[in-house]
Amino acid sequence: MAFEKVTEIIKEQPSFTQLTDLAAERLGGKVLYATDDFFAEKENLLKPGRGIFKADKYTERGKWMDGWESRRKRTPGHDWCVVQLATSGRITGFDIDTNFFLGNHPPHASIEAVYIEDATNIPNWDDASIEWETILPKSPLDPGSQNFYQSTSFKIYSHIRLHIYPDGGVARLKVYGEVHKDWNALKPGEVVDLAAAINGGKAIACNDMFFSNMSNLLMPSRGVNMGDGWETKRNRTPNNRDWVIIKLAHPGYICKAVVDTCHFKGNYPDRCSIEGIMATGETNVVNSNEWQTILPEQKLHADEVHTFEKELLASPLISHVRINIFPDGGVSRLRLYGTINSSL
């Protein structure tokens, strides 16, 4: 396999960037250890976005930088850090983003990975007994750029180790892939949020996300602000409907829906409805005529958690849902609780 860096043009981002960022802090990813984070804290690596720059901001240790930055190395070796993924998964690709790191970026990086069921008792991440596997060989990094690379392995991993050679700063690290969840571990009839990103739910299509991304709907916890949700532009078309299609983490039967308009006050939707479909790999769900109503139109309110149970119609077995909002506006979170069909 060739390891050529993908051209760093936003419109030409590789398709794997549409997958879940398994390392994202907001999903539960953590930086457990770094050999050095003298100039900028290791925790910045997993924050949302690409990092920012403040020209006149300094700390007692030097220039403030929005990323992970080690000091200039004056001894043999190189720096590295360990990331615990938010959930174990199959890794497809990486974005090692050196945004705003220009004269201080690392010239090269590599990534190793391992699956550890319980890492709480590991006292030393440099322990030779940890069976790290290289999934990105030592590869060049451009300054101030998104550096996209594919993983060399599609095995299931829980932790990665990012090496930078020999030192320097990385603004963000994104680890794109597919969530792995052991559905056989569920008890019969156990209710789970089938839309949650942490379980493998994914927003796959929408008609509009002008102000904020559809994937925010499936994040853990409540939204932190109005930007942490899905918001469409103001639509002037009579009887407009905006929508998002979500592929459930596992086909199942929905028994409770939660629509949260947290922080959306002057711009919440007037109403919402939810539809479902059972789709095979060949089904074009966007244009399908097979959608069935699960939740008829319901009135929504500003900055409120709306829980629908008795309002739901009997749910067929479904693999995808479509939430519709009327006429436009913003929703912070969507929860779809249900049971799975264990035969699938």
CSV table of C-alpha atoms in Angstrom, one decimal:
chain,number,residue,atom,x,y,z
A,1,MET,CA,0.0,0.0,0.0
A,2,ALA,CA,1.3,3.5,-0.8
A,3,PHE,CA,1.3,6.1,1.9
A,4,GLU,CA,1.0,9.3,-0.1
A,5,LYS,CA,-0.3,12.3,1.7
A,6,VAL,CA,-3.8,13.4,0.5
A,7,THR,CA,-3.8,16.9,-1.0
A,8,GLU,CA,-4.7,19.5,1.7
A,9,ILE,CA,-7.6,21.2,0.1
A,10,ILE,CA,-10.8,21.4,2.1
A,11,LYS,CA,-13.0,20.5,-0.9
A,12,GLU,CA,-10.9,17.5,-1.5
A,13,GLN,CA,-10.8,16.0,2.0
A,14,PRO,CA,-10.7,12.2,1.9
A,15,SER,CA,-13.9,10.4,2.3
A,16,PHE,CA,-12.9,8.9,5.6
A,17,THR,CA,-13.3,12.4,7.2
A,18,GLN,CA,-17.1,11.7,7.0
A,19,LEU,CA,-16.6,8.9,9.6
A,20,THR,CA,-16.7,9.3,13.3
A,21,ASP,CA,-13.7,10.9,15.0
A,22,LEU,CA,-13.0,8.1,17.5
A,23,ALA,CA,-10.6,10.3,19.5
A,24,ALA,CA,-12.7,13.4,19.9
A,25,GLU,CA,-12.7,14.9,23.4
A,26,ARG,CA,-16.4,15.6,23.2
A,27,LEU,CA,-17.1,12.0,22.5
A,28,GLY,CA,-15.0,10.9,25.4
A,29,GLY,CA,-11.4,10.6,24.0
A,30,LYS,CA,-8.6,11.4,26.4
A,31,VAL,CA,-4.8,12.1,26.1
A,32,LEU,CA,-3.4,9.9,28.9
A,33,TYR,CA,0.3,10.7,28.7
A,34,ALA,CA,2.8,12.8,26.8
A,35,THR,CA,6.6,12.8,27.1
A,36,ASP,CA,6.6,16.6,27.1
A,37,ASP,CA,3.9,19.3,26.8
A,38,PHE,CA,6.0,22.3,28.0
A,39,PHE,CA,4.6,24.9,25.7
A,40,ALA,CA,1.0,23.7,25.1
A,41,GLU,CA,-1.0,21.1,26.9
A,42,LYS,CA,-1.5,17.6,25.4
A,43,GLU,CA,-5.3,17.8,26.1
A,44,ASN,CA,-5.7,20.4,23.3
A,45,LEU,CA,-5.0,17.7,20.7
A,46,LEU,CA,-8.6,16.3,20.9
A,47,LYS,CA,-10.6,19.5,21.1
A,48,PRO,CA,-13.1,20.4,18.3
A,49,GLY,CA,-12.1,22.4,15.2
A,50,ARG,CA,-8.6,23.1,14.0
A,51,GLY,CA,-7.2,25.4,16.7
A,52,ILE,CA,-7.0,29.2,16.8
A,53,PHE,CA,-4.2,31.7,17.0
A,54,LYS,CA,-3.9,34.7,19.3
A,55,ALA,CA,-1.0,36.9,18.3
A,56,ASP,CA,-0.4,38.7,21.5
A,57,LYS,CA,-1.2,35.9,24.0
A,58,TYR,CA,1.8,34.5,26.0
A,59,THR,CA,2.2,32.4,29.1
A,60,GLU,CA,5.0,32.2,31.6
A,61,ARG,CA,6.5,29.5,29.4
A,62,GLY,CA,6.3,31.3,26.1
A,63,LYS,CA,3.9,31.8,23.2
A,64,TRP,CA,0.4,30.5,23.9
A,65,MET,CA,-0.5,27.9,21.3
A,66,ASP,CA,-3.8,26.0,20.7
A,67,GLY,CA,-2.4,22.5,20.4
A,68,TRP,CA,0.1,20.1,21.9
A,69,GLU,CA,3.7,21.5,21.8
A,70,SER,CA,6.8,20.1,23.4
A,71,ARG,CA,10.0,22.1,24.1
A,72,ARG,CA,13.0,22.0,21.7
A,73,LYS,CA,14.7,18.7,22.3
A,74,ARG,CA,18.3,18.8,23.4
A,75,THR,CA,18.7,15.1,24.1
A,76,PRO,CA,18.4,12.0,21.9
A,77,GLY,CA,15.0,10.6,21.1
A,78,HIS,CA,11.6,12.1,20.2
A,79,ASP,CA,8.3,13.0,21.8
A,80,TRP,CA,5.1,11.0,21.8
A,81,CYS,CA,1.7,10.9,23.5
A,82,VAL,CA,-0.9,8.2,24.2
A,83,VAL,CA,-4.6,8.7,23.3
A,84,GLN,CA,-7.4,6.6,24.7
A,85,LEU,CA,-10.1,6.5,22.1
A,86,ALA,CA,-13.6,7.4,23.2
A,87,THR,CA,-14.7,4.0,22.0
A,88,SER,CA,-12.9,1.1,20.5
A,89,GLY,CA,-13.2,0.9,16.7
A,90,ARG,CA,-11.7,0.2,13.3
A,91,ILE,CA,-9.5,3.1,12.2
A,92,THR,CA,-9.6,4.2,8.6
A,93,GLY,CA,-7.6,7.4,8.6
A,94,PHE,CA,-6.0,10.4,10.4
A,95,ASP,CA,-5.8,14.1,10.2
A,96,ILE,CA,-2.6,15.3,11.9
A,97,ASP,CA,-3.3,19.0,11.8
A,98,THR,CA,-0.4,21.5,12.3
A,99,ASN,CA,-2.7,24.6,12.0
A,100,PHE,CA,-0.7,27.7,13.0
A,101,PHE,CA,2.4,25.6,13.8
A,102,LEU,CA,4.7,27.0,11.2
A,103,GLY,CA,8.3,27.4,12.4
A,104,ASN,CA,7.6,24.9,15.2
A,105,HIS,CA,5.8,21.9,13.6
A,106,PRO,CA,7.3,18.4,13.7
A,107,PRO,CA,8.8,17.4,10.3
A,108,HIS,CA,7.5,13.8,10.6
A,109,ALA,CA,5.0,11.7,12.6
A,110,SER,CA,4.0,8.1,13.0
A,111,ILE,CA,1.1,6.3,14.8
A,112,GLU,CA,0.9,3.0,16.6
A,113,ALA,CA,-2.2,1.4,18.0
A,114,VAL,CA,-3.2,-1.3,20.5
A,115,TYR,CA,-6.4,-2.9,21.9
A,116,ILE,CA,-6.4,-2.9,25.7
A,117,GLU,CA,-9.6,-4.0,27.4
A,118,ASP,CA,-8.7,-2.4,30.7
A,119,ALA,CA,-5.9,0.2,30.8
A,120,THR,CA,-6.5,1.4,34.4
A,121,ASN,CA,-3.6,-0.7,35.7
A,122,ILE,CA,-0.9,0.4,33.2
A,123,PRO,CA,1.6,2.4,35.3
A,124,ASN,CA,4.0,3.1,32.4
A,125,TRP,CA,3.0,3.7,28.8
A,126,ASP,CA,6.6,3.0,27.7
A,127,ASP,CA,6.3,-0.6,29.0
A,128,ALA,CA,7.9,-2.9,26.4
A,129,SER,CA,5.2,-5.5,27.1
A,130,ILE,CA,2.5,-3.4,25.4
A,131,GLU,CA,2.1,-4.8,21.9
A,132,TRP,CA,1.9,-1.6,19.9
A,133,GLU,CA,1.3,-2.1,16.1
A,134,THR,CA,2.4,0.5,13.6
A,135,ILE,CA,-0.7,1.7,11.6
A,136,LEU,CA,1.0,4.8,10.1
A,137,PRO,CA,4.7,4.6,9.3
A,138,LYS,CA,6.9,7.6,9.8
A,139,SER,CA,5.5,10.2,7.4
A,140,PRO,CA,6.2,13.8,6.5
A,141,LEU,CA,4.1,16.7,8.0
A,142,ASP,CA,3.6,20.0,6.3
A,143,PRO,CA,3.4,23.2,8.5
A,144,GLY,CA,0.1,24.9,9.1
A,145,SER,CA,-1.7,22.1,7.3
A,146,GLN,CA,-4.2,19.2,7.6
A,147,ASN,CA,-2.1,16.2,7.0
A,148,PHE,CA,-4.3,13.3,5.9
A,149,TYR,CA,-3.2,9.7,6.0
A,150,GLN,CA,-4.8,6.3,5.7
A,151,SER,CA,-4.4,3.6,8.4
A,152,THR,CA,-2.6,0.5,7.4
A,153,SER,CA,-4.8,-1.7,9.5
A,154,PHE,CA,-8.5,-2.2,10.0
A,155,LYS,CA,-8.3,-4.2,13.2
A,156,ILE,CA,-10.1,-3.0,16.4
A,157,TYR,CA,-8.1,-0.7,18.6
A,158,SER,CA,-8.7,1.2,21.9
A,159,HIS,CA,-5.6,3.3,22.2
A,160,ILE,CA,-3.1,5.0,19.8
A,161,ARG,CA,0.3,6.5,20.3
A,162,LEU,CA,1.3,9.5,18.2
A,163,HIS,CA,5.0,10.0,17.7
A,164,ILE,CA,6.4,13.3,16.5
A,165,TYR,CA,10.0,13.6,15.2
A,166,PRO,CA,11.9,15.0,17.0
A,167,ASP,CA,9.7,17.6,18.8
A,168,GLY,CA,7.3,20.5,18.1
A,169,GLY,CA,3.6,21.3,17.9
A,170,VAL,CA,0.5,19.6,16.6
A,171,ALA,CA,-2.8,21.6,16.8
A,172,ARG,CA,-5.3,18.7,16.5
A,173,LEU,CA,-5.4,15.0,16.0
A,174,LYS,CA,-8.4,13.3,14.5
A,175,VAL,CA,-8.8,9.5,14.3
A,176,TYR,CA,-11.5,8.6,11.8
A,177,GLY,CA,-13.2,5.2,11.8
A,178,GLU,CA,-16.1,3.0,12.7
A,179,VAL,CA,-17.3,2.5,16.3
A,180,HIS,CA,-17.0,-1.1,17.5
A,181,LYS,CA,-19.7,-2.1,20.0
A,182,ASP,CA,-20.3,-5.6,21.3
A,183,TRP,CA,-24.1,-5.9,20.8
A,184,ASN,CA,-24.0,-9.5,22.0
A,185,ALA,CA,-23.3,-8.1,25.5
A,186,LEU,CA,-26.7,-6.5,25.7
A,187,LYS,CA,-29.4,-8.2,27.8
A,188,PRO,CA,-32.5,-9.3,26.0
A,189,GLY,CA,-34.9,-6.3,25.8
A,190,GLU,CA,-32.2,-3.9,27.1
A,191,VAL,CA,-33.0,-0.3,26.0
A,192,VAL,CA,-30.1,1.7,24.4
A,193,ASP,CA,-29.7,5.0,22.6
A,194,LEU,CA,-29.6,3.7,19.0
A,195,ALA,CA,-28.7,7.1,17.6
A,196,ALA,CA,-25.8,7.9,19.9
A,197,ALA,CA,-22.5,8.5,18.1
A,198,ILE,CA,-20.7,6.6,21.0
A,199,ASN,CA,-22.7,3.5,20.1
A,200,GLY,CA,-22.1,3.9,16.3
A,201,GLY,CA,-25.1,6.1,15.2
A,202,LYS,CA,-24.3,8.5,12.4
A,203,ALA,CA,-25.9,11.4,10.7
A,204,ILE,CA,-25.5,10.7,7.0
A,205,ALA,CA,-27.5,13.3,5.1
A,206,CYS,CA,-29.5,16.5,5.5
A,207,ASN,CA,-31.0,19.2,3.4
A,208,ASP,CA,-29.4,22.1,5.3
A,209,MET,CA,-26.8,22.7,8.0
A,210,PHE,CA,-25.9,26.3,7.3
A,211,PHE,CA,-25.1,27.3,10.8
A,212,SER,CA,-23.9,24.1,12.5
A,213,ASN,CA,-23.3,20.4,11.7
A,214,MET,CA,-25.9,17.6,11.7
A,215,SER,CA,-23.5,15.3,13.5
A,216,ASN,CA,-23.8,17.4,16.7
A,217,LEU,CA,-27.2,15.9,17.2
A,218,LEU,CA,-25.7,12.6,18.3
A,219,MET,CA,-23.0,13.8,20.7
A,220,PRO,CA,-23.1,13.0,24.4
A,221,SER,CA,-24.5,15.3,27.1
A,222,ARG,CA,-26.4,18.5,26.4
A,223,GLY,CA,-25.1,21.1,24.0
A,224,VAL,CA,-22.6,23.6,25.5
A,225,ASN,CA,-23.9,26.5,23.4
A,226,MET,CA,-26.0,27.3,20.4
A,227,GLY,CA,-23.2,26.3,18.0
A,228,ASP,CA,-23.2,22.8,19.5
A,229,GLY,CA,-26.3,21.5,17.7
A,230,TRP,CA,-27.8,21.3,14.2
A,231,GLU,CA,-29.1,24.7,12.9
A,232,THR,CA,-30.5,25.5,9.4
A,233,LYS,CA,-30.8,28.9,7.7
A,234,ARG,CA,-34.0,30.9,7.8
A,235,ASN,CA,-36.2,29.5,5.1
A,236,ARG,CA,-38.8,31.8,3.5
A,237,THR,CA,-40.5,29.0,1.5
A,238,PRO,CA,-44.1,28.4,2.6
A,239,ASN,CA,-44.6,25.0,4.4
A,240,ASN,CA,-40.8,24.3,4.4
A,241,ARG,CA,-39.4,21.2,6.1
A,242,ASP,CA,-35.7,20.7,7.0
A,243,TRP,CA,-34.5,17.2,7.8
A,244,VAL,CA,-31.6,15.0,8.9
A,245,ILE,CA,-31.2,11.2,8.2
A,246,ILE,CA,-29.5,9.2,10.8
A,247,LYS,CA,-28.2,5.6,10.4
A,248,LEU,CA,-28.9,3.9,13.7
A,249,ALA,CA,-26.0,2.1,15.4
A,250,HIS,CA,-28.0,-1.1,15.1
A,251,PRO,CA,-31.4,-2.0,13.5
A,252,GLY,CA,-34.1,-1.9,16.2
A,253,TYR,CA,-37.4,-0.8,17.6
A,254,ILE,CA,-37.8,2.8,18.9
A,255,CYS,CA,-39.7,3.2,22.2
A,256,LYS,CA,-38.7,6.7,23.3
A,257,ALA,CA,-37.5,9.8,21.5
A,258,VAL,CA,-35.9,12.9,23.1
A,259,VAL,CA,-35.6,16.2,21.1
A,260,ASP,CA,-33.6,18.8,23.0
A,261,THR,CA,-33.6,22.4,21.9
A,262,CYS,CA,-31.1,23.5,24.5
A,263,HIS,CA,-29.8,27.1,23.8
A,264,PHE,CA,-32.2,27.5,20.9
A,265,LYS,CA,-34.5,30.3,22.0
A,266,GLY,CA,-35.4,32.7,19.2
A,267,ASN,CA,-34.6,30.1,16.6
A,268,TYR,CA,-36.0,26.7,17.7
A,269,PRO,CA,-38.3,24.8,15.2
A,270,ASP,CA,-42.0,25.2,15.6
A,271,ARG,CA,-42.7,21.5,15.2
A,272,CYS,CA,-40.9,18.2,14.5
A,273,SER,CA,-41.7,14.7,13.3
A,274,ILE,CA,-39.8,11.4,13.0
A,275,GLU,CA,-39.9,8.8,10.3
A,276,GLY,CA,-38.2,5.4,10.0
A,277,ILE,CA,-37.1,2.9,7.4
A,278,MET,CA,-35.5,-0.5,7.2
A,279,ALA,CA,-32.9,-0.2,4.5
A,280,THR,CA,-30.5,-2.7,2.9
A,281,GLY,CA,-27.1,-1.6,1.6
A,282,GLU,CA,-28.6,-0.9,-1.8
A,283,THR,CA,-31.4,1.3,-0.6
A,284,ASN,CA,-31.3,4.9,-1.5
A,285,VAL,CA,-32.8,6.2,1.8
A,286,VAL,CA,-32.7,9.9,0.8
A,287,ASN,CA,-35.1,9.3,-2.2
A,288,SER,CA,-37.0,6.3,-0.8
A,289,ASN,CA,-40.8,6.3,-0.7
A,290,GLU,CA,-40.8,3.7,2.1
A,291,TRP,CA,-40.5,6.0,5.1
A,292,GLN,CA,-43.0,5.3,7.8
A,293,THR,CA,-44.1,7.8,10.5
A,294,ILE,CA,-42.9,6.9,14.0
A,295,LEU,CA,-43.6,10.3,15.7
A,296,PRO,CA,-46.4,12.5,14.2
A,297,GLU,CA,-45.8,16.2,14.2
A,298,GLN,CA,-45.3,17.5,17.7
A,299,LYS,CA,-45.1,21.1,19.0
A,300,LEU,CA,-41.6,22.2,20.2
A,301,HIS,CA,-40.6,24.9,22.7
A,302,ALA,CA,-37.5,27.0,23.2
A,303,ASP,CA,-34.5,25.7,25.2
A,304,GLU,CA,-36.3,22.5,26.4
A,305,VAL,CA,-36.0,18.8,26.6
A,306,HIS,CA,-39.0,17.2,24.8
A,307,THR,CA,-39.6,13.5,25.7
A,308,PHE,CA,-41.9,11.5,23.5
A,309,GLU,CA,-43.1,8.0,24.5
A,310,LYS,CA,-46.9,7.7,24.4
A,311,GLU,CA,-46.9,10.0,21.3
A,312,LEU,CA,-44.9,7.4,19.4
A,313,LEU,CA,-46.6,5.0,17.0
A,314,ALA,CA,-45.8,1.3,17.1
A,315,SER,CA,-42.3,1.2,15.7
A,316,PRO,CA,-41.4,-1.3,13.0
A,317,LEU,CA,-37.9,-2.7,12.8
A,318,ILE,CA,-35.9,0.2,11.3
A,319,SER,CA,-32.2,0.9,10.4
A,320,HIS,CA,-32.5,4.7,9.7
A,321,VAL,CA,-34.6,7.6,11.0
A,322,ARG,CA,-35.4,11.0,9.5
A,323,ILE,CA,-36.1,13.8,11.9
A,324,ASN,CA,-38.1,16.6,10.2
A,325,ILE,CA,-38.3,20.1,11.6
A,326,PHE,CA,-40.9,22.7,10.6
A,327,PRO,CA,-40.2,25.2,9.1
A,328,ASP,CA,-36.5,25.6,10.1
A,329,GLY,CA,-34.3,26.3,13.1
A,330,GLY,CA,-32.0,24.5,15.5
A,331,VAL,CA,-32.0,21.3,17.6
A,332,SER,CA,-29.3,20.5,20.0
A,333,ARG,CA,-29.6,16.8,20.6
A,334,LEU,CA,-31.7,13.8,19.4
A,335,ARG,CA,-31.9,10.6,21.5
A,336,LEU,CA,-33.7,7.5,20.1
A,337,TYR,CA,-34.0,4.8,22.7
A,338,GLY,CA,-35.0,1.3,21.7
A,339,THR,CA,-34.2,-2.4,21.6
A,340,ILE,CA,-32.3,-4.2,19.0
A,341,ASN,CA,-33.1,-7.1,16.8
A,342,SER,CA,-30.4,-9.5,18.0
A,343,SER,CA,-30.7,-11.7,14.8
A,344,LEU,CA,-29.2,-9.0,12.7
